[in-house]
Amino acid sequence: MANIPLLQCIQLTKYYQRANFLIKVLNCITLSIQSNEMIAVVGASGSGKSTLLHLLGGLDKPTEGEIFFEGHALHKLTDNERSVIRNKRLGFVYQFHHLLSDFDVLENVAMPLLIGGIAFNQAKSRAQCVLELVGLKNHINSFPHELSGGESQRVTVARAIVNNPSLILADEPTGNLDQKNSDSIFQLLKKLNTYYGTTFLIATHDLDFAKKCHKILMISNGKIKLSQNDSFR
Ligand SMILES: Nc1ncnc2c1ncn2[C@@H]1O[C@H](COP(=O)(O)OP(=O)(O)OP(=O)(O)O)[C@@H](O)[C@H]1O
């Protein structure tokens, strides 16, 4: 029997309003993602990578089509219902780190747990474990402005995984990093994929990064092509 996909979208279409007309960014996309996959999303600038991630992560609603995540029909839920699922089951990693500047690293990472109603001490100790996992135990009391680009990105990854999500959507996670930091972020995501079974969908312009993922999803002219990565290592 075929596995039930972790995430599935059926005939997904997205239009945006631009001045007096509508632009169609995604055109009738159908896609299934199984647990444990690590998929790179590639395509030219403006092709719709972020748009796809936002729709699949329930941050925005499609104009047409259906999205199912762990059996939930995201397209039918209210904003509130989607945000509950996002907080519990999904993690997001952005290129621009979106760390809260008035809070230290530990508090930034603990924040999703605190928002989810977890007691402070428990949230803090879980955040501490995750920061050790991403190699930042010496920075738990640093503030975002005291971190390098690579360290900030590790904090973002730590914050994304603190809830133990089944799916992480990463938008240009290595966009502003040098090769060494980019490799190290890839190794970190790969470790989470291998040891914890976390599924990843990663929008990237970095083709070397993409070549190291299990599959590559190419967006062009509103359509997608998902292929097994022959050069997967
Ligand atoms: N909220 C919005 N309103 C109107 N148009 C939008 C909106 N968000 C994105 N777009 C347009 O949709 C298209 C796809 O944008 P998107 O950000 O998804 O592309 P992308 O592939 O992630 O680009 P990049 O690689 O440059 O980050 C672009 O033409 C963009 O201008």
PDB file of C-alpha atoms and ligand atoms in Angstrom:
ATOM      1  CA  MET A   1       0.000   0.000   0.000  1.00  0.00           C
ATOM      2  CA  ALA A   2       1.340   3.454  -0.886  1.00  0.00           C
ATOM      3  CA  ASN A   3       2.352   5.682   2.025  1.00  0.00           C
ATOM      4  CA  ILE A   4      -0.010   8.516   2.852  1.00  0.00           C
ATOM      5  CA  PRO A   5       1.851  11.751   2.016  1.00  0.00           C
ATOM      6  CA  LEU A   6       2.810  14.071   4.848  1.00  0.00           C
ATOM      7  CA  LEU A   7       1.851  17.005   2.668  1.00  0.00           C
ATOM      8  CA  GLN A   8      -0.187  17.089  -0.473  1.00  0.00           C
ATOM      9  CA  CYS A   9      -1.526  19.821  -2.692  1.00  0.00           C
ATOM     10  CA  ILE A  10      -4.026  19.359  -5.460  1.00  0.00           C
ATOM     11  CA  GLN A  11      -4.454  21.798  -8.352  1.00  0.00           C
ATOM     12  CA  LEU A  12      -3.031  24.660  -6.359  1.00  0.00           C
ATOM     13  CA  THR A  13      -3.300  28.053  -8.031  1.00  0.00           C
ATOM     14  CA  LYS A  14      -2.247  31.430  -6.683  1.00  0.00           C
ATOM     15  CA  TYR A  15      -2.996  34.832  -8.140  1.00  0.00           C
ATOM     16  CA  TYR A  16      -1.739  38.113  -6.733  1.00  0.00           C
ATOM     17  CA  GLN A  17      -3.296  41.493  -7.387  1.00  0.00           C
ATOM     18  CA  ARG A  18      -0.855  43.880  -9.041  1.00  0.00           C
ATOM     19  CA  ALA A  19      -2.225  47.375  -9.700  1.00  0.00           C
ATOM     20  CA  ASN A  20      -5.358  46.751 -11.773  1.00  0.00           C
ATOM     21  CA  PHE A  21      -4.676  43.217 -12.867  1.00  0.00           C
ATOM     22  CA  LEU A  22      -4.069  39.765 -11.460  1.00  0.00           C
ATOM     23  CA  ILE A  23      -0.849  37.828 -11.934  1.00  0.00           C
ATOM     24  CA  LYS A  24      -0.901  34.052 -11.808  1.00  0.00           C
ATOM     25  CA  VAL A  25       2.172  32.852  -9.897  1.00  0.00           C
ATOM     26  CA  LEU A  26       1.287  29.183  -9.388  1.00  0.00           C
ATOM     27  CA  ASN A  27      -0.797  27.373 -11.961  1.00  0.00           C
ATOM     28  CA  CYS A  28      -2.660  24.178 -11.011  1.00  0.00           C
ATOM     29  CA  ILE A  29       0.131  22.508  -9.049  1.00  0.00           C
ATOM     30  CA  THR A  30      -0.316  18.975  -7.758  1.00  0.00           C
ATOM     31  CA  LEU A  31       2.338  17.589  -5.451  1.00  0.00           C
ATOM     32  CA  SER A  32       2.862  14.915  -2.783  1.00  0.00           C
ATOM     33  CA  ILE A  33       5.620  14.976  -0.190  1.00  0.00           C
ATOM     34  CA  GLN A  34       6.407  11.924   1.910  1.00  0.00           C
ATOM     35  CA  SER A  35       7.787  11.989   5.440  1.00  0.00           C
ATOM     36  CA  ASN A  36      11.552  12.080   5.705  1.00  0.00           C
ATOM     37  CA  GLU A  37      12.154  13.727   2.336  1.00  0.00           C
ATOM     38  CA  MET A  38      14.563  16.605   1.902  1.00  0.00           C
ATOM     39  CA  ILE A  39      13.472  18.605  -1.128  1.00  0.00           C
ATOM     40  CA  ALA A  40      15.142  21.648  -2.671  1.00  0.00           C
ATOM     41  CA  VAL A  41      12.806  24.172  -4.330  1.00  0.00           C
ATOM     42  CA  VAL A  42      14.606  25.992  -7.140  1.00  0.00           C
ATOM     43  CA  GLY A  43      13.644  28.451  -9.866  1.00  0.00           C
ATOM     44  CA  ALA A  44      14.413  31.943 -11.093  1.00  0.00           C
ATOM     45  CA  SER A  45      13.894  34.944  -8.877  1.00  0.00           C
ATOM     46  CA  GLY A  46      10.163  35.711  -8.820  1.00  0.00           C
ATOM     47  CA  SER A  47       9.179  32.232 -10.025  1.00  0.00           C
ATOM     48  CA  GLY A  48       7.073  31.570  -6.911  1.00  0.00           C
ATOM     49  CA  LYS A  49       9.286  29.621  -4.474  1.00  0.00           C
ATOM     50  CA  SER A  50       8.344  31.692  -1.416  1.00  0.00           C
ATOM     51  CA  THR A  51       4.725  31.775  -2.519  1.00  0.00           C
ATOM     52  CA  LEU A  52       4.632  27.966  -2.650  1.00  0.00           C
ATOM     53  CA  LEU A  53       6.252  27.658   0.793  1.00  0.00           C
ATOM     54  CA  HIS A  54       3.824  30.171   2.283  1.00  0.00           C
ATOM     55  CA  LEU A  55       0.826  28.297   0.919  1.00  0.00           C
ATOM     56  CA  LEU A  56       2.104  24.873   1.995  1.00  0.00           C
ATOM     57  CA  GLY A  57       2.901  26.225   5.451  1.00  0.00           C
ATOM     58  CA  GLY A  58      -0.545  27.742   5.878  1.00  0.00           C
ATOM     59  CA  LEU A  59       0.791  31.324   6.026  1.00  0.00           C
ATOM     60  CA  ASP A  60      -1.402  32.271   3.083  1.00  0.00           C
ATOM     61  CA  LYS A  61      -4.409  30.776   1.317  1.00  0.00           C
ATOM     62  CA  PRO A  62      -4.483  29.544  -2.272  1.00  0.00           C
ATOM     63  CA  THR A  63      -6.760  31.212  -4.790  1.00  0.00           C
ATOM     64  CA  GLU A  64      -7.837  27.742  -5.882  1.00  0.00           C
ATOM     65  CA  GLY A  65      -6.923  24.197  -4.923  1.00  0.00           C
ATOM     66  CA  GLU A  66      -6.526  22.016  -1.868  1.00  0.00           C
ATOM     67  CA  ILE A  67      -3.702  21.481   0.642  1.00  0.00           C
ATOM     68  CA  PHE A  68      -3.585  18.583   3.084  1.00  0.00           C
ATOM     69  CA  PHE A  69      -1.021  18.436   5.864  1.00  0.00           C
ATOM     70  CA  GLU A  70      -1.077  15.448   8.232  1.00  0.00           C
ATOM     71  CA  GLY A  71      -4.694  14.936   7.266  1.00  0.00           C
ATOM     72  CA  HIS A  72      -5.750  18.568   7.910  1.00  0.00           C
ATOM     73  CA  ALA A  73      -7.369  20.361   4.969  1.00  0.00           C
ATOM     74  CA  LEU A  74      -5.417  23.626   5.393  1.00  0.00           C
ATOM     75  CA  HIS A  75      -7.376  25.415   2.652  1.00  0.00           C
ATOM     76  CA  LYS A  76     -10.612  24.981   4.640  1.00  0.00           C
ATOM     77  CA  LEU A  77      -9.311  26.200   8.004  1.00  0.00           C
ATOM     78  CA  THR A  78      -9.627  29.663   9.496  1.00  0.00           C
ATOM     79  CA  ASP A  79      -6.476  31.766  10.038  1.00  0.00           C
ATOM     80  CA  ASN A  80      -6.606  30.851  13.728  1.00  0.00           C
ATOM     81  CA  GLU A  81      -6.923  27.139  13.111  1.00  0.00           C
ATOM     82  CA  ARG A  82      -4.017  27.228  10.655  1.00  0.00           C
ATOM     83  CA  SER A  83      -1.862  29.106  13.113  1.00  0.00           C
ATOM     84  CA  VAL A  84      -2.464  26.441  15.788  1.00  0.00           C
ATOM     85  CA  ILE A  85      -1.234  23.743  13.370  1.00  0.00           C
ATOM     86  CA  ARG A  86       1.724  25.914  12.333  1.00  0.00           C
ATOM     87  CA  ASN A  87       2.807  26.435  15.925  1.00  0.00           C
ATOM     88  CA  LYS A  88       2.604  22.759  16.794  1.00  0.00           C
ATOM     89  CA  ARG A  89       3.661  20.872  13.693  1.00  0.00           C
ATOM     90  CA  LEU A  90       5.612  23.180  11.381  1.00  0.00           C
ATOM     91  CA  GLY A  91       8.888  25.030  11.579  1.00  0.00           C
ATOM     92  CA  PHE A  92      10.001  27.979   9.440  1.00  0.00           C
ATOM     93  CA  VAL A  93      13.523  29.133   8.654  1.00  0.00           C
ATOM     94  CA  TYR A  94      13.864  32.453   6.835  1.00  0.00           C
ATOM     95  CA  GLN A  95      16.740  34.114   5.069  1.00  0.00           C
ATOM     96  CA  PHE A  96      16.293  37.272   7.105  1.00  0.00           C
ATOM     97  CA  HIS A  97      16.408  35.845  10.514  1.00  0.00           C
ATOM     98  CA  HIS A  98      13.406  37.504  12.141  1.00  0.00           C
ATOM     99  CA  LEU A  99      14.962  37.130  15.576  1.00  0.00           C
ATOM    100  CA  LEU A 100      13.514  39.310  18.309  1.00  0.00           C
ATOM    101  CA  SER A 101      16.196  41.868  19.090  1.00  0.00           C
ATOM    102  CA  ASP A 102      15.144  42.543  22.690  1.00  0.00           C
ATOM    103  CA  PHE A 103      15.338  38.893  23.677  1.00  0.00           C
ATOM    104  CA  ASP A 104      18.427  36.752  24.115  1.00  0.00           C
ATOM    105  CA  VAL A 105      19.118  33.591  22.135  1.00  0.00           C
ATOM    106  CA  LEU A 106      17.575  31.261  24.704  1.00  0.00           C
ATOM    107  CA  GLU A 107      14.390  33.346  24.902  1.00  0.00           C
ATOM    108  CA  ASN A 108      14.142  33.576  21.106  1.00  0.00           C
ATOM    109  CA  VAL A 109      14.339  29.798  20.812  1.00  0.00           C
ATOM    110  CA  ALA A 110      11.965  29.167  23.735  1.00  0.00           C
ATOM    111  CA  MET A 111       9.382  31.607  22.342  1.00  0.00           C
ATOM    112  CA  PRO A 112       7.326  29.130  20.222  1.00  0.00           C
ATOM    113  CA  LEU A 113       7.004  26.878  23.282  1.00  0.00           C
ATOM    114  CA  LEU A 114       5.965  29.748  25.546  1.00  0.00           C
ATOM    115  CA  ILE A 115       3.390  30.876  22.964  1.00  0.00           C
ATOM    116  CA  GLY A 116       2.139  27.287  22.888  1.00  0.00           C
ATOM    117  CA  GLY A 117       1.566  27.427  26.668  1.00  0.00           C
ATOM    118  CA  ILE A 118       4.558  25.366  27.845  1.00  0.00           C
ATOM    119  CA  ALA A 119       5.792  26.313  31.338  1.00  0.00           C
ATOM    120  CA  PHE A 120       8.803  28.644  31.416  1.00  0.00           C
ATOM    121  CA  ASN A 121      11.288  26.222  33.008  1.00  0.00           C
ATOM    122  CA  GLN A 122      10.346  23.403  30.685  1.00  0.00           C
ATOM    123  CA  ALA A 123      10.535  25.687  27.631  1.00  0.00           C
ATOM    124  CA  LYS A 124      13.936  26.967  28.746  1.00  0.00           C
ATOM    125  CA  SER A 125      15.374  23.519  29.252  1.00  0.00           C
ATOM    126  CA  ARG A 126      14.092  22.288  25.870  1.00  0.00           C
ATOM    127  CA  ALA A 127      15.509  25.429  24.191  1.00  0.00           C
ATOM    128  CA  GLN A 128      18.843  24.780  25.876  1.00  0.00           C
ATOM    129  CA  CYS A 129      18.973  21.193  24.530  1.00  0.00           C
ATOM    130  CA  VAL A 130      18.194  22.383  21.008  1.00  0.00           C
ATOM    131  CA  LEU A 131      20.848  25.112  21.193  1.00  0.00           C
ATOM    132  CA  GLU A 132      23.397  22.480  22.173  1.00  0.00           C
ATOM    133  CA  LEU A 133      22.313  20.384  19.207  1.00  0.00           C
ATOM    134  CA  VAL A 134      22.947  23.268  16.790  1.00  0.00           C
ATOM    135  CA  GLY A 135      26.329  24.026  18.387  1.00  0.00           C
ATOM    136  CA  LEU A 136      25.397  27.252  20.176  1.00  0.00           C
ATOM    137  CA  LYS A 137      25.571  26.354  23.830  1.00  0.00           C
ATOM    138  CA  ASN A 138      28.096  29.156  24.398  1.00  0.00           C
ATOM    139  CA  HIS A 139      25.705  31.737  23.010  1.00  0.00           C
ATOM    140  CA  ILE A 140      22.525  31.117  24.947  1.00  0.00           C
ATOM    141  CA  ASN A 141      22.643  34.503  26.665  1.00  0.00           C
ATOM    142  CA  SER A 142      23.851  36.474  23.637  1.00  0.00           C
ATOM    143  CA  PHE A 143      21.548  38.952  21.917  1.00  0.00           C
ATOM    144  CA  PRO A 144      20.868  38.733  18.160  1.00  0.00           C
ATOM    145  CA  HIS A 145      23.099  41.739  17.350  1.00  0.00           C
ATOM    146  CA  GLU A 146      26.044  39.947  18.998  1.00  0.00           C
ATOM    147  CA  LEU A 147      25.885  36.988  16.574  1.00  0.00           C
ATOM    148  CA  SER A 148      27.492  36.356  13.192  1.00  0.00           C
ATOM    149  CA  GLY A 149      25.290  35.583  10.159  1.00  0.00           C
ATOM    150  CA  GLY A 150      25.946  31.838  10.499  1.00  0.00           C
ATOM    151  CA  GLU A 151      25.201  31.863  14.220  1.00  0.00           C
ATOM    152  CA  SER A 152      21.967  33.819  13.689  1.00  0.00           C
ATOM    153  CA  GLN A 153      20.896  31.284  11.127  1.00  0.00           C
ATOM    154  CA  ARG A 154      21.611  28.462  13.591  1.00  0.00           C
ATOM    155  CA  VAL A 155      19.380  30.208  16.128  1.00  0.00           C
ATOM    156  CA  THR A 156      16.633  30.360  13.500  1.00  0.00           C
ATOM    157  CA  VAL A 157      17.040  26.635  12.862  1.00  0.00           C
ATOM    158  CA  ALA A 158      16.967  25.954  16.622  1.00  0.00           C
ATOM    159  CA  ARG A 159      13.762  27.986  16.956  1.00  0.00           C
ATOM    160  CA  ALA A 160      12.214  26.113  14.026  1.00  0.00           C
ATOM    161  CA  ILE A 161      12.919  22.682  15.531  1.00  0.00           C
ATOM    162  CA  VAL A 162      12.191  23.410  19.195  1.00  0.00           C
ATOM    163  CA  ASN A 163       8.592  22.179  18.814  1.00  0.00           C
ATOM    164  CA  ASN A 164       9.778  18.980  17.186  1.00  0.00           C
ATOM    165  CA  PRO A 165       7.872  19.697  13.949  1.00  0.00           C
ATOM    166  CA  SER A 166       7.307  17.058  11.306  1.00  0.00           C
ATOM    167  CA  LEU A 167       7.920  19.550   8.486  1.00  0.00           C
ATOM    168  CA  ILE A 168      10.332  22.450   8.155  1.00  0.00           C
ATOM    169  CA  LEU A 169       9.917  25.031   5.413  1.00  0.00           C
ATOM    170  CA  ALA A 170      13.126  26.929   4.831  1.00  0.00           C
ATOM    171  CA  ASP A 171      13.281  30.001   2.579  1.00  0.00           C
ATOM    172  CA  GLU A 172      16.856  30.713   1.436  1.00  0.00           C
ATOM    173  CA  PRO A 173      18.365  29.383   4.691  1.00  0.00           C
ATOM    174  CA  THR A 174      21.893  30.003   3.404  1.00  0.00           C
ATOM    175  CA  GLY A 175      21.178  33.078   1.277  1.00  0.00           C
ATOM    176  CA  ASN A 176      23.514  35.480   3.030  1.00  0.00           C
ATOM    177  CA  LEU A 177      26.131  33.018   4.243  1.00  0.00           C
ATOM    178  CA  ASP A 178      29.599  32.194   2.946  1.00  0.00           C
ATOM    179  CA  GLN A 179      30.375  28.680   1.663  1.00  0.00           C
ATOM    180  CA  LYS A 180      31.660  27.403   4.998  1.00  0.00           C
ATOM    181  CA  ASN A 181      28.589  28.538   6.930  1.00  0.00           C
ATOM    182  CA  SER A 182      26.318  27.393   4.137  1.00  0.00           C
ATOM    183  CA  ASP A 183      27.866  23.890   4.279  1.00  0.00           C
ATOM    184  CA  SER A 184      27.521  23.825   8.006  1.00  0.00           C
ATOM    185  CA  ILE A 185      23.812  24.787   7.854  1.00  0.00           C
ATOM    186  CA  PHE A 186      23.280  22.050   5.261  1.00  0.00           C
ATOM    187  CA  GLN A 187      24.988  19.504   7.549  1.00  0.00           C
ATOM    188  CA  LEU A 188      22.764  20.600  10.402  1.00  0.00           C
ATOM    189  CA  LEU A 189      19.546  20.213   8.369  1.00  0.00           C
ATOM    190  CA  LYS A 190      20.783  16.864   7.054  1.00  0.00           C
ATOM    191  CA  LYS A 191      21.456  15.671  10.604  1.00  0.00           C
ATOM    192  CA  LEU A 192      17.899  16.592  11.625  1.00  0.00           C
ATOM    193  CA  ASN A 193      16.559  14.820   8.552  1.00  0.00           C
ATOM    194  CA  THR A 194      18.593  11.664   9.182  1.00  0.00           C
ATOM    195  CA  TYR A 195      18.287  11.316  12.952  1.00  0.00           C
ATOM    196  CA  TYR A 196      14.874  12.814  13.649  1.00  0.00           C
ATOM    197  CA  GLY A 197      13.127  12.091  10.352  1.00  0.00           C
ATOM    198  CA  THR A 198      12.224  15.769   9.886  1.00  0.00           C
ATOM    199  CA  THR A 199      10.950  16.533   6.392  1.00  0.00           C
ATOM    200  CA  PHE A 200      12.405  19.594   4.676  1.00  0.00           C
ATOM    201  CA  LEU A 201      11.267  21.808   1.837  1.00  0.00           C
ATOM    202  CA  ILE A 202      14.049  24.289   1.145  1.00  0.00           C
ATOM    203  CA  ALA A 203      13.827  27.191  -1.325  1.00  0.00           C
ATOM    204  CA  THR A 204      17.308  27.994  -2.546  1.00  0.00           C
ATOM    205  CA  HIS A 205      19.335  29.651  -5.310  1.00  0.00           C
ATOM    206  CA  ASP A 206      22.358  27.592  -4.269  1.00  0.00           C
ATOM    207  CA  LEU A 207      22.569  24.723  -6.754  1.00  0.00           C
ATOM    208  CA  ASP A 208      25.320  22.956  -4.800  1.00  0.00           C
ATOM    209  CA  PHE A 209      22.988  22.939  -1.827  1.00  0.00           C
ATOM    210  CA  ALA A 210      20.107  21.669  -3.997  1.00  0.00           C
ATOM    211  CA  LYS A 211      22.237  18.853  -5.399  1.00  0.00           C
ATOM    212  CA  LYS A 212      22.717  17.475  -1.902  1.00  0.00           C
ATOM    213  CA  CYS A 213      18.953  17.071  -1.294  1.00  0.00           C
ATOM    214  CA  HIS A 214      16.955  13.905  -2.111  1.00  0.00           C
ATOM    215  CA  LYS A 215      14.761  15.644  -4.695  1.00  0.00           C
ATOM    216  CA  ILE A 216      14.656  18.885  -6.626  1.00  0.00           C
ATOM    217  CA  LEU A 217      11.420  20.737  -7.256  1.00  0.00           C
ATOM    218  CA  MET A 218      11.819  23.219 -10.093  1.00  0.00           C
ATOM    219  CA  ILE A 219       9.277  26.039 -10.535  1.00  0.00           C
ATOM    220  CA  SER A 220       8.966  27.694 -13.916  1.00  0.00           C
ATOM    221  CA  ASN A 221       6.095  29.629 -15.469  1.00  0.00           C
ATOM    222  CA  GLY A 222       3.804  28.680 -12.601  1.00  0.00           C
ATOM    223  CA  LYS A 223       4.338  24.935 -13.063  1.00  0.00           C
ATOM    224  CA  ILE A 224       6.530  22.511 -11.143  1.00  0.00           C
ATOM    225  CA  LYS A 225       8.704  19.569 -12.001  1.00  0.00           C
ATOM    226  CA  LEU A 226       9.743  17.276  -9.159  1.00  0.00           C
ATOM    227  CA  SER A 227      12.648  14.973  -9.854  1.00  0.00           C
ATOM    228  CA  GLN A 228      14.786  12.512  -7.981  1.00  0.00           C
ATOM    229  CA  ASN A 229      18.218  13.988  -7.523  1.00  0.00           C
ATOM    230  CA  ASP A 230      20.683  11.888  -9.487  1.00  0.00           C
ATOM    231  CA  SER A 231      23.627  13.574  -7.847  1.00  0.00           C
ATOM    232  CA  PHE A 232      22.261  13.008  -4.319  1.00  0.00           C
ATOM    233  CA  ARG A 233      25.125  12.360  -1.902  1.00  0.00           C
TER     234      ARG A 233
HETATM  235  N1  LIG B   1       1.942  39.736  -1.610  1.00  0.00           N
HETATM  236  C1  LIG B   1       2.181  39.866  -2.907  1.00  0.00           C
HETATM  237  N2  LIG B   1       1.449  40.701  -3.673  1.00  0.00           N
HETATM  238  C2  LIG B   1       1.659  40.832  -4.998  1.00  0.00           C
HETATM  239  N3  LIG B   1       2.606  40.142  -5.679  1.00  0.00           N
HETATM  240  C3  LIG B   1       3.379  39.302  -4.968  1.00  0.00           C
HETATM  241  C4  LIG B   1       3.216  39.125  -3.558  1.00  0.00           C
HETATM  242  N4  LIG B   1       4.131  38.212  -3.124  1.00  0.00           N
HETATM  243  C5  LIG B   1       4.836  37.856  -4.216  1.00  0.00           C
HETATM  244  N5  LIG B   1       4.387  38.496  -5.315  1.00  0.00           N
HETATM  245  C6  LIG B   1       4.869  38.315  -6.690  1.00  0.00           C
HETATM  246  O1  LIG B   1       4.769  36.937  -6.995  1.00  0.00           O
HETATM  247  C7  LIG B   1       5.903  36.511  -7.750  1.00  0.00           C
HETATM  248  C8  LIG B   1       6.588  35.351  -7.025  1.00  0.00           C
HETATM  249  O2  LIG B   1       7.183  35.847  -5.840  1.00  0.00           O
HETATM  250  P1  LIG B   1       7.983  34.895  -4.857  1.00  0.00           P
HETATM  251  O3  LIG B   1       8.464  35.738  -3.734  1.00  0.00           O
HETATM  252  O4  LIG B   1       7.145  33.722  -4.527  1.00  0.00           O
HETATM  253  O5  LIG B   1       9.192  34.441  -5.801  1.00  0.00           O
HETATM  254  P2  LIG B   1      10.553  33.703  -5.418  1.00  0.00           P
HETATM  255  O6  LIG B   1      10.749  32.626  -6.421  1.00  0.00           O
HETATM  256  O7  LIG B   1      10.538  33.282  -3.980  1.00  0.00           O
HETATM  257  O8  LIG B   1      11.597  34.867  -5.659  1.00  0.00           O
HETATM  258  P3  LIG B   1      13.069  35.111  -5.037  1.00  0.00           P
HETATM  259  O9  LIG B   1      13.925  33.977  -5.513  1.00  0.00           O
HETATM  260  O10 LIG B   1      13.473  36.419  -5.652  1.00  0.00           O
HETATM  261  O11 LIG B   1      12.925  35.174  -3.536  1.00  0.00           O
HETATM  262  C9  LIG B   1       6.777  37.741  -7.943  1.00  0.00           C
HETATM  263  O12 LIG B   1       6.493  38.270  -9.210  1.00  0.00           O
HETATM  264  C10 LIG B   1       6.325  38.683  -6.848  1.00  0.00           C
HETATM  265  O13 LIG B   1       6.476  40.029  -7.250  1.00  0.00           O
END
